[in-house]
């Protein structure tokens, strides 16, 4: 059987095995400590589909997928071929000096697919999620001639100076200031943690009141260029923005000449059961003005994109956007092939199928284990939140850390999210077979039992 269809297996008794151990020791000596996390002692030899084979022959089922980069799985043969083919022609041109057709083809494809406002859309490329978000803010400032930006609690937008300022969790920005001015934070609609006793409608109104307060106490609405929202918050805890809240935010933006940016870096590219999560917004009449996307756009090749209607994009003065590697021909070749496969093989449907299996089982587990406070998500982007007590909702941070370790030792890779690191995010490659999904869910439940025995 091909590696891509294998079930997880640990052959070394304990992870890491001897070869991985030796490489990790070299890592610790050669690489800054900040990048040498101890949570996952995994050293890859090969990846295929949703499976990672390590240097000792252990095989892991990967539900992290490079944190949302591998919707298409590891080593998709057609993507490998596309990258090889492009590499043999040329690796690099700086796009504003020498144009290459692959860039234009992918821009045209995204202009068709991205559900932002406007009949005529334009796209340009950057290299990472942080870069595309930073570019979207630059575009919004250029178009509106305003300087203010509103971001949200729980948000994660990256690690450049501007995006660290936009990112909520300050552990990601420790000692890194000063940050750019004119950035204001409003509450993101985290329904599970709304004030006790509130109905969904009341909770949404509560969060909207918090947003409106920013205009009274932070920055007047007519000085705000844009709001940046993750349609389904990733790092913040896998929290979908309720559509009624999005509709109200869209109206606030329209009433005040503010552009609405959807950050689809993590939730885009078929993850949520639509090609882009903001399709759910567009269907409700609340399409964003600008969409950013990265991660699963090119199967792991560095690439990100910014899309908006032509009127907005063409307001940007020459010289203010672009960069040496932006829209690199090899990354773009991967991006074009990935898009062809997502459309041909209906990846949004794959996300819905896997999502139904996982969501169904998580809901069953929730009935059995009070430590599971909440289960939520869209398509195959699912968060499961662990609490010490379902009444107080106190985060079960230690339990979640133990759960990750128990799963790892059984061959399942899972990652946390949320400010208190008490949520497990589901981001498995969408090429996972039903048998692999079932096996992963089985390991997940066994790991819950084992972590419970270790205490809350
Ligand atoms: C929603 C969102 N925006 C932006 C980023 C930053 O992306 P990158 O790490 O590629 O800079 C991330 C990364 O996790 C993300 O999840």
GROMACS .gro file of C-alpha atoms and ligand atoms in nm:
model
  472
    1UNK     CA    1   0.000   0.000   0.000
    2UNK     CA    2   0.121   0.353  -0.074
    3UNK     CA    3   0.250   0.556   0.222
    4UNK     CA    4  -0.028   0.812   0.163
    5UNK     CA    5  -0.287   0.550   0.263
    6UNK     CA    6  -0.105   0.398   0.559
    7UNK     CA    7  -0.239   0.401   0.910
    8UNK     CA    8  -0.023   0.554   1.183
    9UNK     CA    9   0.230   0.326   1.346
   10UNK     CA   10   0.500   0.378   1.605
   11UNK     CA   11   0.784   0.128   1.565
   12UNK     CA   12   1.033   0.273   1.816
   13UNK     CA   13   0.823   0.218   2.130
   14UNK     CA   14   0.873   0.579   2.230
   15UNK     CA   15   0.892   0.898   2.020
   16UNK     CA   16   1.153   1.026   1.940
   17UNK     CA   17   1.344   0.723   1.819
   18UNK     CA   18   1.726   0.718   1.818
   19UNK     CA   19   1.786   0.886   1.480
   20UNK     CA   20   1.537   1.165   1.549
   21UNK     CA   21   1.689   1.217   1.893
   22UNK     CA   22   2.033   1.271   1.745
   23UNK     CA   23   1.909   1.521   1.484
   24UNK     CA   24   1.707   1.710   1.747
   25UNK     CA   25   2.020   1.744   1.960
   26UNK     CA   26   2.199   1.894   1.658
   27UNK     CA   27   1.898   2.124   1.605
   28UNK     CA   28   1.916   2.248   1.965
   29UNK     CA   29   2.285   2.328   1.923
   30UNK     CA   30   2.252   2.498   1.583
   31UNK     CA   31   1.917   2.681   1.588
   32UNK     CA   32   1.776   2.955   1.817
   33UNK     CA   33   1.591   2.815   2.118
   34UNK     CA   34   1.275   3.003   2.018
   35UNK     CA   35   1.240   2.770   1.719
   36UNK     CA   36   1.321   2.448   1.905
   37UNK     CA   37   0.982   2.363   2.052
   38UNK     CA   38   0.986   2.044   2.259
   39UNK     CA   39   0.621   1.948   2.192
   40UNK     CA   40   0.677   1.755   1.869
   41UNK     CA   41   1.002   1.557   1.861
   42UNK     CA   42   0.937   1.457   1.500
   43UNK     CA   43   1.199   1.459   1.224
   44UNK     CA   44   1.051   1.390   0.883
   45UNK     CA   45   1.199   1.152   0.628
   46UNK     CA   46   0.909   1.160   0.382
   47UNK     CA   47   0.553   1.287   0.366
   48UNK     CA   48   0.268   1.150   0.154
   49UNK     CA   49  -0.100   1.245   0.172
   50UNK     CA   50  -0.175   1.295   0.544
   51UNK     CA   51   0.112   1.071   0.659
   52UNK     CA   52   0.455   1.177   0.788
   53UNK     CA   53   0.721   0.907   0.801
   54UNK     CA   54   1.003   0.998   1.038
   55UNK     CA   55   1.372   0.912   1.020
   56UNK     CA   56   1.320   0.608   1.247
   57UNK     CA   57   1.036   0.464   1.040
   58UNK     CA   58   0.750   0.584   1.263
   59UNK     CA   59   0.441   0.694   1.071
   60UNK     CA   60   0.221   0.975   1.198
   61UNK     CA   61  -0.124   1.080   1.087
   62UNK     CA   62  -0.086   1.456   1.061
   63UNK     CA   63  -0.389   1.659   1.170
   64UNK     CA   64  -0.184   1.979   1.173
   65UNK     CA   65  -0.084   1.981   0.806
   66UNK     CA   66   0.183   2.247   0.842
   67UNK     CA   67  -0.082   2.454   1.027
   68UNK     CA   68  -0.327   2.462   0.740
   69UNK     CA   69  -0.078   2.454   0.452
   70UNK     CA   70  -0.133   2.097   0.336
   71UNK     CA   71  -0.500   2.076   0.240
   72UNK     CA   72  -0.379   1.887  -0.068
   73UNK     CA   73  -0.154   1.661   0.144
   74UNK     CA   74   0.219   1.599   0.136
   75UNK     CA   75   0.394   1.534  -0.195
   76UNK     CA   76   0.099   1.542  -0.434
   77UNK     CA   77   0.248   1.380  -0.749
   78UNK     CA   78   0.094   1.632  -0.990
   79UNK     CA   79   0.225   1.926  -0.787
   80UNK     CA   80   0.572   1.768  -0.778
   81UNK     CA   81   0.561   1.738  -1.158
   82UNK     CA   82   0.448   2.103  -1.199
   83UNK     CA   83   0.729   2.227  -0.975
   84UNK     CA   84   0.988   2.013  -1.159
   85UNK     CA   85   0.867   2.133  -1.497
   86UNK     CA   86   0.885   2.499  -1.395
   87UNK     CA   87   1.227   2.454  -1.232
   88UNK     CA   88   1.370   2.331  -1.560
   89UNK     CA   89   1.256   2.650  -1.740
   90UNK     CA   90   1.343   2.927  -1.490
   91UNK     CA   91   1.330   2.975  -1.112
   92UNK     CA   92   1.305   3.346  -1.089
   93UNK     CA   93   1.215   3.673  -1.250
   94UNK     CA   94   1.124   3.980  -1.051
   95UNK     CA   95   0.772   4.025  -1.183
   96UNK     CA   96   0.779   4.399  -1.244
   97UNK     CA   97   1.089   4.359  -1.460
   98UNK     CA   98   1.016   4.034  -1.646
   99UNK     CA   99   0.657   3.917  -1.662
  100UNK     CA  100   0.571   3.545  -1.652
  101UNK     CA  101   0.242   3.397  -1.762
  102UNK     CA  102   0.199   3.167  -1.461
  103UNK     CA  103   0.159   3.472  -1.236
  104UNK     CA  104  -0.115   3.610  -1.459
  105UNK     CA  105  -0.292   3.274  -1.488
  106UNK     CA  106  -0.309   3.235  -1.110
  107UNK     CA  107  -0.424   3.597  -1.066
  108UNK     CA  108  -0.699   3.533  -1.322
  109UNK     CA  109  -0.801   3.215  -1.140
  110UNK     CA  110  -0.822   3.389  -0.803
  111UNK     CA  111  -1.008   3.686  -0.956
  112UNK     CA  112  -1.276   3.438  -1.066
  113UNK     CA  113  -1.292   3.251  -0.734
  114UNK     CA  114  -1.244   3.512  -0.463
  115UNK     CA  115  -1.586   3.619  -0.338
  116UNK     CA  116  -1.502   3.986  -0.272
  117UNK     CA  117  -1.713   4.273  -0.401
  118UNK     CA  118  -1.677   4.394  -0.758
  119UNK     CA  119  -1.726   4.272  -1.112
  120UNK     CA  120  -1.367   4.333  -1.213
  121UNK     CA  121  -1.107   4.212  -0.964
  122UNK     CA  122  -0.730   4.223  -0.946
  123UNK     CA  123  -0.480   4.009  -0.757
  124UNK     CA  124  -0.112   4.038  -0.673
  125UNK     CA  125   0.117   3.807  -0.482
  126UNK     CA  126   0.342   3.811  -0.177
  127UNK     CA  127   0.534   3.537   0.006
  128UNK     CA  128   0.360   3.470   0.338
  129UNK     CA  129   0.043   3.520   0.537
  130UNK     CA  130   0.184   3.814   0.730
  131UNK     CA  131   0.294   3.978   0.407
  132UNK     CA  132  -0.043   3.951   0.237
  133UNK     CA  133  -0.219   4.091   0.543
  134UNK     CA  134   0.028   4.376   0.564
  135UNK     CA  135  -0.029   4.443   0.193
  136UNK     CA  136  -0.406   4.443   0.236
  137UNK     CA  137  -0.372   4.716   0.499
  138UNK     CA  138  -0.148   4.916   0.266
  139UNK     CA  139  -0.404   4.884  -0.015
  140UNK     CA  140  -0.687   4.991   0.217
  141UNK     CA  141  -0.490   5.296   0.336
  142UNK     CA  142  -0.405   5.395  -0.022
  143UNK     CA  143  -0.766   5.370  -0.136
  144UNK     CA  144  -0.933   5.540   0.161
  145UNK     CA  145  -0.658   5.794   0.242
  146UNK     CA  146  -0.714   5.703   0.607
  147UNK     CA  147  -0.474   5.563   0.865
  148UNK     CA  148  -0.684   5.372   1.122
  149UNK     CA  149  -0.715   4.994   1.138
  150UNK     CA  150  -0.954   4.787   1.350
  151UNK     CA  151  -0.859   4.432   1.439
  152UNK     CA  152  -1.014   4.187   1.685
  153UNK     CA  153  -0.953   4.001   2.008
  154UNK     CA  154  -0.805   3.657   1.943
  155UNK     CA  155  -0.680   3.763   1.599
  156UNK     CA  156  -0.362   3.625   1.450
  157UNK     CA  157  -0.222   3.800   1.144
  158UNK     CA  158   0.151   3.726   1.158
  159UNK     CA  159   0.488   3.824   1.296
  160UNK     CA  160   0.602   4.132   1.103
  161UNK     CA  161   0.596   4.457   1.301
  162UNK     CA  162   0.254   4.562   1.169
  163UNK     CA  163   0.100   4.216   1.191
  164UNK     CA  164   0.237   4.160   1.544
  165UNK     CA  165   0.050   4.477   1.636
  166UNK     CA  166  -0.268   4.334   1.476
  167UNK     CA  167  -0.222   3.999   1.650
  168UNK     CA  168  -0.401   3.971   1.983
  169UNK     CA  169  -0.185   3.731   2.185
  170UNK     CA  170   0.098   3.944   2.314
  171UNK     CA  171   0.320   3.643   2.385
  172UNK     CA  172   0.381   3.660   2.008
  173UNK     CA  173   0.512   4.017   2.036
  174UNK     CA  174   0.698   4.017   2.365
  175UNK     CA  175   0.960   4.291   2.378
  176UNK     CA  176   0.915   4.374   2.010
  177UNK     CA  177   0.765   4.724   2.030
  178UNK     CA  178   0.723   5.003   1.947
  179UNK     CA  179   0.442   4.912   1.712
  180UNK     CA  180   0.262   5.121   1.447
  181UNK     CA  181   0.002   5.363   1.577
  182UNK     CA  182  -0.368   5.383   1.487
  183UNK     CA  183  -0.447   5.016   1.549
  184UNK     CA  184  -0.754   4.947   1.762
  185UNK     CA  185  -0.895   4.620   1.889
  186UNK     CA  186  -1.264   4.530   1.909
  187UNK     CA  187  -1.414   4.212   2.061
  188UNK     CA  188  -1.443   3.912   1.826
  189UNK     CA  189  -1.776   3.727   1.862
  190UNK     CA  190  -1.667   3.428   2.070
  191UNK     CA  191  -2.017   3.295   2.137
  192UNK     CA  192  -1.908   3.014   2.373
  193UNK     CA  193  -1.757   3.277   2.602
  194UNK     CA  194  -2.032   3.542   2.573
  195UNK     CA  195  -2.173   3.668   2.905
  196UNK     CA  196  -2.366   3.392   3.080
  197UNK     CA  197  -2.735   3.362   2.995
  198UNK     CA  198  -2.718   3.561   2.672
  199UNK     CA  199  -2.905   3.428   2.370
  200UNK     CA  200  -2.706   3.415   2.043
  201UNK     CA  201  -2.879   3.734   1.929
  202UNK     CA  202  -2.801   3.915   2.253
  203UNK     CA  203  -2.442   3.795   2.242
  204UNK     CA  204  -2.396   3.923   1.887
  205UNK     CA  205  -2.537   4.261   1.991
  206UNK     CA  206  -2.301   4.263   2.291
  207UNK     CA  207  -2.000   4.212   2.064
  208UNK     CA  208  -2.124   4.474   1.816
  209UNK     CA  209  -2.162   4.726   2.099
  210UNK     CA  210  -1.798   4.661   2.183
  211UNK     CA  211  -1.703   4.738   1.823
  212UNK     CA  212  -1.908   5.060   1.816
  213UNK     CA  213  -1.740   5.168   2.139
  214UNK     CA  214  -1.408   5.180   1.950
  215UNK     CA  215  -1.550   5.469   1.745
  216UNK     CA  216  -1.638   5.661   2.064
  217UNK     CA  217  -1.329   5.588   2.266
  218UNK     CA  218  -1.059   5.482   2.018
  219UNK     CA  219  -1.083   5.641   1.675
  220UNK     CA  220  -1.366   5.821   1.491
  221UNK     CA  221  -1.520   5.594   1.226
  222UNK     CA  222  -1.434   5.837   0.946
  223UNK     CA  223  -1.063   5.794   1.020
  224UNK     CA  224  -1.070   5.415   0.990
  225UNK     CA  225  -0.935   5.268   0.664
  226UNK     CA  226  -1.030   4.906   0.726
  227UNK     CA  227  -1.130   4.626   0.958
  228UNK     CA  228  -0.949   4.293   0.928
  229UNK     CA  229  -1.140   3.979   1.025
  230UNK     CA  230  -1.066   3.606   1.007
  231UNK     CA  231  -1.393   3.446   0.888
  232UNK     CA  232  -1.305   3.154   1.113
  233UNK     CA  233  -1.045   3.253   1.367
  234UNK     CA  234  -0.750   3.013   1.361
  235UNK     CA  235  -0.484   3.074   1.625
  236UNK     CA  236  -0.748   3.248   1.842
  237UNK     CA  237  -0.932   2.919   1.894
  238UNK     CA  238  -1.112   2.801   1.578
  239UNK     CA  239  -1.408   3.034   1.623
  240UNK     CA  240  -1.639   3.099   1.327
  241UNK     CA  241  -1.771   3.456   1.298
  242UNK     CA  242  -2.152   3.426   1.314
  243UNK     CA  243  -2.309   3.542   0.988
  244UNK     CA  244  -2.547   3.787   1.160
  245UNK     CA  245  -2.244   3.955   1.317
  246UNK     CA  246  -2.067   3.968   0.979
  247UNK     CA  247  -2.375   4.127   0.820
  248UNK     CA  248  -2.385   4.394   1.088
  249UNK     CA  249  -2.009   4.460   1.056
  250UNK     CA  250  -2.050   4.488   0.678
  251UNK     CA  251  -2.321   4.752   0.732
  252UNK     CA  252  -2.107   4.946   0.981
  253UNK     CA  253  -1.825   4.947   0.724
  254UNK     CA  254  -2.058   5.064   0.446
  255UNK     CA  255  -2.210   5.339   0.660
  256UNK     CA  256  -1.865   5.474   0.737
  257UNK     CA  257  -1.660   5.421   0.420
  258UNK     CA  258  -1.448   5.151   0.585
  259UNK     CA  259  -1.308   4.859   0.384
  260UNK     CA  260  -1.369   4.506   0.514
  261UNK     CA  261  -1.074   4.267   0.480
  262UNK     CA  262  -1.124   3.890   0.515
  263UNK     CA  263  -0.804   3.717   0.625
  264UNK     CA  264  -0.835   3.374   0.465
  265UNK     CA  265  -0.472   3.277   0.521
  266UNK     CA  266  -0.569   2.973   0.731
  267UNK     CA  267  -0.939   2.921   0.650
  268UNK     CA  268  -0.918   2.963   0.269
  269UNK     CA  269  -0.846   2.710  -0.006
  270UNK     CA  270  -1.134   2.466   0.049
  271UNK     CA  271  -1.085   2.410   0.424
  272UNK     CA  272  -1.429   2.527   0.538
  273UNK     CA  273  -1.635   2.340   0.279
  274UNK     CA  274  -1.631   2.634   0.036
  275UNK     CA  275  -1.331   2.733  -0.175
  276UNK     CA  276  -1.314   3.050   0.036
  277UNK     CA  277  -1.492   3.096   0.370
  278UNK     CA  278  -1.606   3.444   0.270
  279UNK     CA  279  -1.836   3.274   0.017
  280UNK     CA  280  -2.059   3.224   0.324
  281UNK     CA  281  -2.043   3.603   0.373
  282UNK     CA  282  -2.116   3.677   0.007
  283UNK     CA  283  -2.417   3.443   0.014
  284UNK     CA  284  -2.553   3.650   0.304
  285UNK     CA  285  -2.499   3.975   0.111
  286UNK     CA  286  -2.193   4.069   0.317
  287UNK     CA  287  -1.900   4.010   0.079
  288UNK     CA  288  -1.567   4.156   0.194
  289UNK     CA  289  -1.379   4.425  -0.003
  290UNK     CA  290  -1.035   4.263   0.015
  291UNK     CA  291  -0.942   3.896   0.065
  292UNK     CA  292  -0.599   3.771   0.164
  293UNK     CA  293  -0.495   3.409   0.132
  294UNK     CA  294  -0.178   3.200   0.170
  295UNK     CA  295  -0.090   2.862   0.331
  296UNK     CA  296  -0.278   2.595   0.128
  297UNK     CA  297  -0.268   2.812  -0.186
  298UNK     CA  298   0.050   2.638  -0.312
  299UNK     CA  299   0.095   2.312  -0.117
  300UNK     CA  300   0.383   2.448   0.090
  301UNK     CA  301   0.566   2.662  -0.167
  302UNK     CA  302   0.590   3.016  -0.026
  303UNK     CA  303   0.307   3.220  -0.177
  304UNK     CA  304   0.027   3.450  -0.068
  305UNK     CA  305  -0.227   3.664  -0.249
  306UNK     CA  306  -0.421   3.985  -0.210
  307UNK     CA  307  -0.743   4.029  -0.411
  308UNK     CA  308  -0.985   4.323  -0.440
  309UNK     CA  309  -1.192   4.501  -0.700
  310UNK     CA  310  -0.991   4.686  -0.965
  311UNK     CA  311  -1.100   5.028  -0.840
  312UNK     CA  312  -0.934   4.961  -0.503
  313UNK     CA  313  -0.624   4.789  -0.640
  314UNK     CA  314  -0.555   5.053  -0.904
  315UNK     CA  315  -0.555   5.328  -0.640
  316UNK     CA  316  -0.222   5.199  -0.507
  317UNK     CA  317   0.074   5.414  -0.621
  318UNK     CA  318   0.353   5.236  -0.811
  319UNK     CA  319   0.651   5.155  -0.594
  320UNK     CA  320   0.454   5.093  -0.274
  321UNK     CA  321   0.382   4.723  -0.330
  322UNK     CA  322   0.571   4.424  -0.466
  323UNK     CA  323   0.903   4.263  -0.373
  324UNK     CA  324   1.188   4.053  -0.509
  325UNK     CA  325   1.038   3.707  -0.467
  326UNK     CA  326   0.666   3.794  -0.474
  327UNK     CA  327   0.484   3.562  -0.713
  328UNK     CA  328   0.794   3.347  -0.763
  329UNK     CA  329   0.751   3.132  -1.079
  330UNK     CA  330   0.802   2.799  -0.898
  331UNK     CA  331   0.554   2.888  -0.621
  332UNK     CA  332   0.305   3.011  -0.877
  333UNK     CA  333   0.343   2.690  -1.081
  334UNK     CA  334   0.253   2.495  -0.766
  335UNK     CA  335  -0.037   2.737  -0.703
  336UNK     CA  336  -0.181   2.690  -1.051
  337UNK     CA  337  -0.162   2.311  -1.026
  338UNK     CA  338  -0.315   2.314  -0.677
  339UNK     CA  339  -0.605   2.526  -0.798
  340UNK     CA  340  -0.663   2.293  -1.095
  341UNK     CA  341  -0.675   1.992  -0.858
  342UNK     CA  342  -0.898   2.162  -0.597
  343UNK     CA  343  -1.152   2.243  -0.867
  344UNK     CA  344  -1.125   1.915  -1.059
  345UNK     CA  345  -1.146   1.691  -0.753
  346UNK     CA  346  -1.396   1.911  -0.565
  347UNK     CA  347  -1.192   1.969  -0.250
  348UNK     CA  348  -1.468   2.173  -0.083
  349UNK     CA  349  -1.681   1.854  -0.096
  350UNK     CA  350  -1.393   1.655   0.056
  351UNK     CA  351  -1.377   1.911   0.339
  352UNK     CA  352  -1.750   1.878   0.399
  353UNK     CA  353  -1.726   1.498   0.405
  354UNK     CA  354  -1.432   1.481   0.648
  355UNK     CA  355  -1.588   1.762   0.850
  356UNK     CA  356  -1.913   1.570   0.894
  357UNK     CA  357  -1.727   1.261   1.016
  358UNK     CA  358  -1.513   1.454   1.263
  359UNK     CA  359  -1.782   1.693   1.385
  360UNK     CA  360  -2.024   1.399   1.434
  361UNK     CA  361  -1.772   1.207   1.645
  362UNK     CA  362  -1.661   1.515   1.842
  363UNK     CA  363  -2.025   1.584   1.934
  364UNK     CA  364  -2.062   1.224   2.055
  365UNK     CA  365  -1.743   1.260   2.260
  366UNK     CA  366  -1.878   1.583   2.407
  367UNK     CA  367  -2.174   1.389   2.552
  368UNK     CA  368  -1.936   1.139   2.711
  369UNK     CA  369  -1.662   1.365   2.846
  370UNK     CA  370  -1.753   1.683   3.039
  371UNK     CA  371  -1.399   1.808   2.977
  372UNK     CA  372  -1.518   1.893   2.624
  373UNK     CA  373  -1.680   2.234   2.664
  374UNK     CA  374  -1.748   2.321   2.302
  375UNK     CA  375  -1.722   2.182   1.950
  376UNK     CA  376  -1.750   2.425   1.657
  377UNK     CA  377  -1.634   2.492   1.306
  378UNK     CA  378  -1.711   2.494   0.936
  379UNK     CA  379  -1.634   2.208   0.695
  380UNK     CA  380  -1.306   2.050   0.800
  381UNK     CA  381  -1.189   2.343   1.016
  382UNK     CA  382  -1.303   2.228   1.358
  383UNK     CA  383  -1.213   2.334   1.708
  384UNK     CA  384  -1.273   2.130   2.022
  385UNK     CA  385  -1.241   2.330   2.344
  386UNK     CA  386  -1.142   2.165   2.672
  387UNK     CA  387  -1.248   2.305   3.010
  388UNK     CA  388  -1.186   2.199   3.370
  389UNK     CA  389  -1.550   2.261   3.453
  390UNK     CA  390  -1.836   2.303   3.205
  391UNK     CA  391  -2.000   2.561   3.434
  392UNK     CA  392  -1.705   2.792   3.499
  393UNK     CA  393  -1.550   2.713   3.158
  394UNK     CA  394  -1.205   2.738   3.312
  395UNK     CA  395  -0.959   2.639   3.037
  396UNK     CA  396  -0.812   2.287   3.074
  397UNK     CA  397  -0.467   2.396   2.957
  398UNK     CA  398  -0.262   2.122   3.124
  399UNK     CA  399  -0.504   1.851   3.011
  400UNK     CA  400  -0.479   1.974   2.649
  401UNK     CA  401  -0.097   1.967   2.663
  402UNK     CA  402  -0.111   1.608   2.797
  403UNK     CA  403  -0.363   1.512   2.528
  404UNK     CA  404  -0.122   1.629   2.256
  405UNK     CA  405   0.157   1.416   2.406
  406UNK     CA  406  -0.063   1.105   2.444
  407UNK     CA  407  -0.178   1.136   2.081
  408UNK     CA  408   0.179   1.190   1.959
  409UNK     CA  409   0.297   0.868   2.123
  410UNK     CA  410   0.016   0.683   1.940
  411UNK     CA  411   0.104   0.838   1.603
  412UNK     CA  412  -0.148   1.123   1.580
  413UNK     CA  413  -0.023   1.481   1.543
  414UNK     CA  414  -0.260   1.744   1.683
  415UNK     CA  415  -0.201   2.109   1.775
  416UNK     CA  416  -0.353   2.351   2.020
  417UNK     CA  417  -0.498   2.699   1.963
  418UNK     CA  418  -0.652   2.977   2.174
  419UNK     CA  419  -0.505   3.224   2.419
  420UNK     CA  420  -0.514   2.959   2.694
  421UNK     CA  421  -0.394   2.680   2.457
  422UNK     CA  422  -0.697   2.468   2.552
  423UNK     CA  423  -0.844   2.411   2.206
  424UNK     CA  424  -0.738   2.142   1.961
  425UNK     CA  425  -0.754   2.247   1.599
  426UNK     CA  426  -0.844   2.003   1.325
  427UNK     CA  427  -0.652   2.081   1.006
  428UNK     CA  428  -0.591   1.738   0.854
  429UNK     CA  429  -0.508   1.717   0.483
  430UNK     CA  430  -0.831   1.681   0.285
  431UNK     CA  431  -0.696   1.374   0.103
  432UNK     CA  432  -0.730   1.164   0.419
  433UNK     CA  433  -0.917   0.835   0.360
  434UNK     CA  434  -1.221   0.740   0.571
  435UNK     CA  435  -1.018   0.460   0.727
  436UNK     CA  436  -0.747   0.707   0.831
  437UNK     CA  437  -1.006   0.950   0.970
  438UNK     CA  438  -1.165   0.670   1.174
  439UNK     CA  439  -0.826   0.559   1.303
  440UNK     CA  440  -0.739   0.916   1.399
  441UNK     CA  441  -1.067   0.957   1.586
  442UNK     CA  442  -1.006   0.629   1.768
  443UNK     CA  443  -0.660   0.748   1.880
  444UNK     CA  444  -0.809   1.085   1.975
  445UNK     CA  445  -1.060   0.923   2.212
  446UNK     CA  446  -0.801   0.688   2.363
  447UNK     CA  447  -0.578   0.990   2.421
  448UNK     CA  448  -0.860   1.181   2.593
  449UNK     CA  449  -0.904   0.887   2.833
  450UNK     CA  450  -0.532   0.867   2.899
  451UNK     CA  451  -0.495   1.243   2.954
  452UNK     CA  452  -0.797   1.244   3.187
  453UNK     CA  453  -0.624   0.978   3.397
  454UNK     CA  454  -0.330   1.218   3.428
  455UNK     CA  455  -0.565   1.476   3.585
  456UNK     CA  456  -0.716   1.809   3.492
  457LIG     C1  457  -0.524   3.390   0.983
  457LIG     C2  458  -0.376   3.404   0.967
  457LIG     N1  459  -0.327   3.516   0.916
  457LIG     C3  460  -0.194   3.534   0.898
  457LIG     C4  461  -0.104   3.434   0.935
  457LIG     C5  462   0.044   3.455   0.915
  457LIG     O1  463   0.091   3.371   0.816
  457LIG     P1  464   0.249   3.345   0.797
  457LIG     O2  465   0.294   3.264   0.911
  457LIG     O3  466   0.258   3.275   0.664
  457LIG     O4  467   0.314   3.479   0.793
  457LIG     C6  468  -0.152   3.315   0.988
  457LIG     C7  469  -0.058   3.206   1.028
  457LIG     O5  470  -0.091   3.114   1.100
  457LIG     C8  471  -0.291   3.299   1.006
  457LIG     O6  472  -0.343   3.186   1.058
   0.00000   0.00000   0.00000
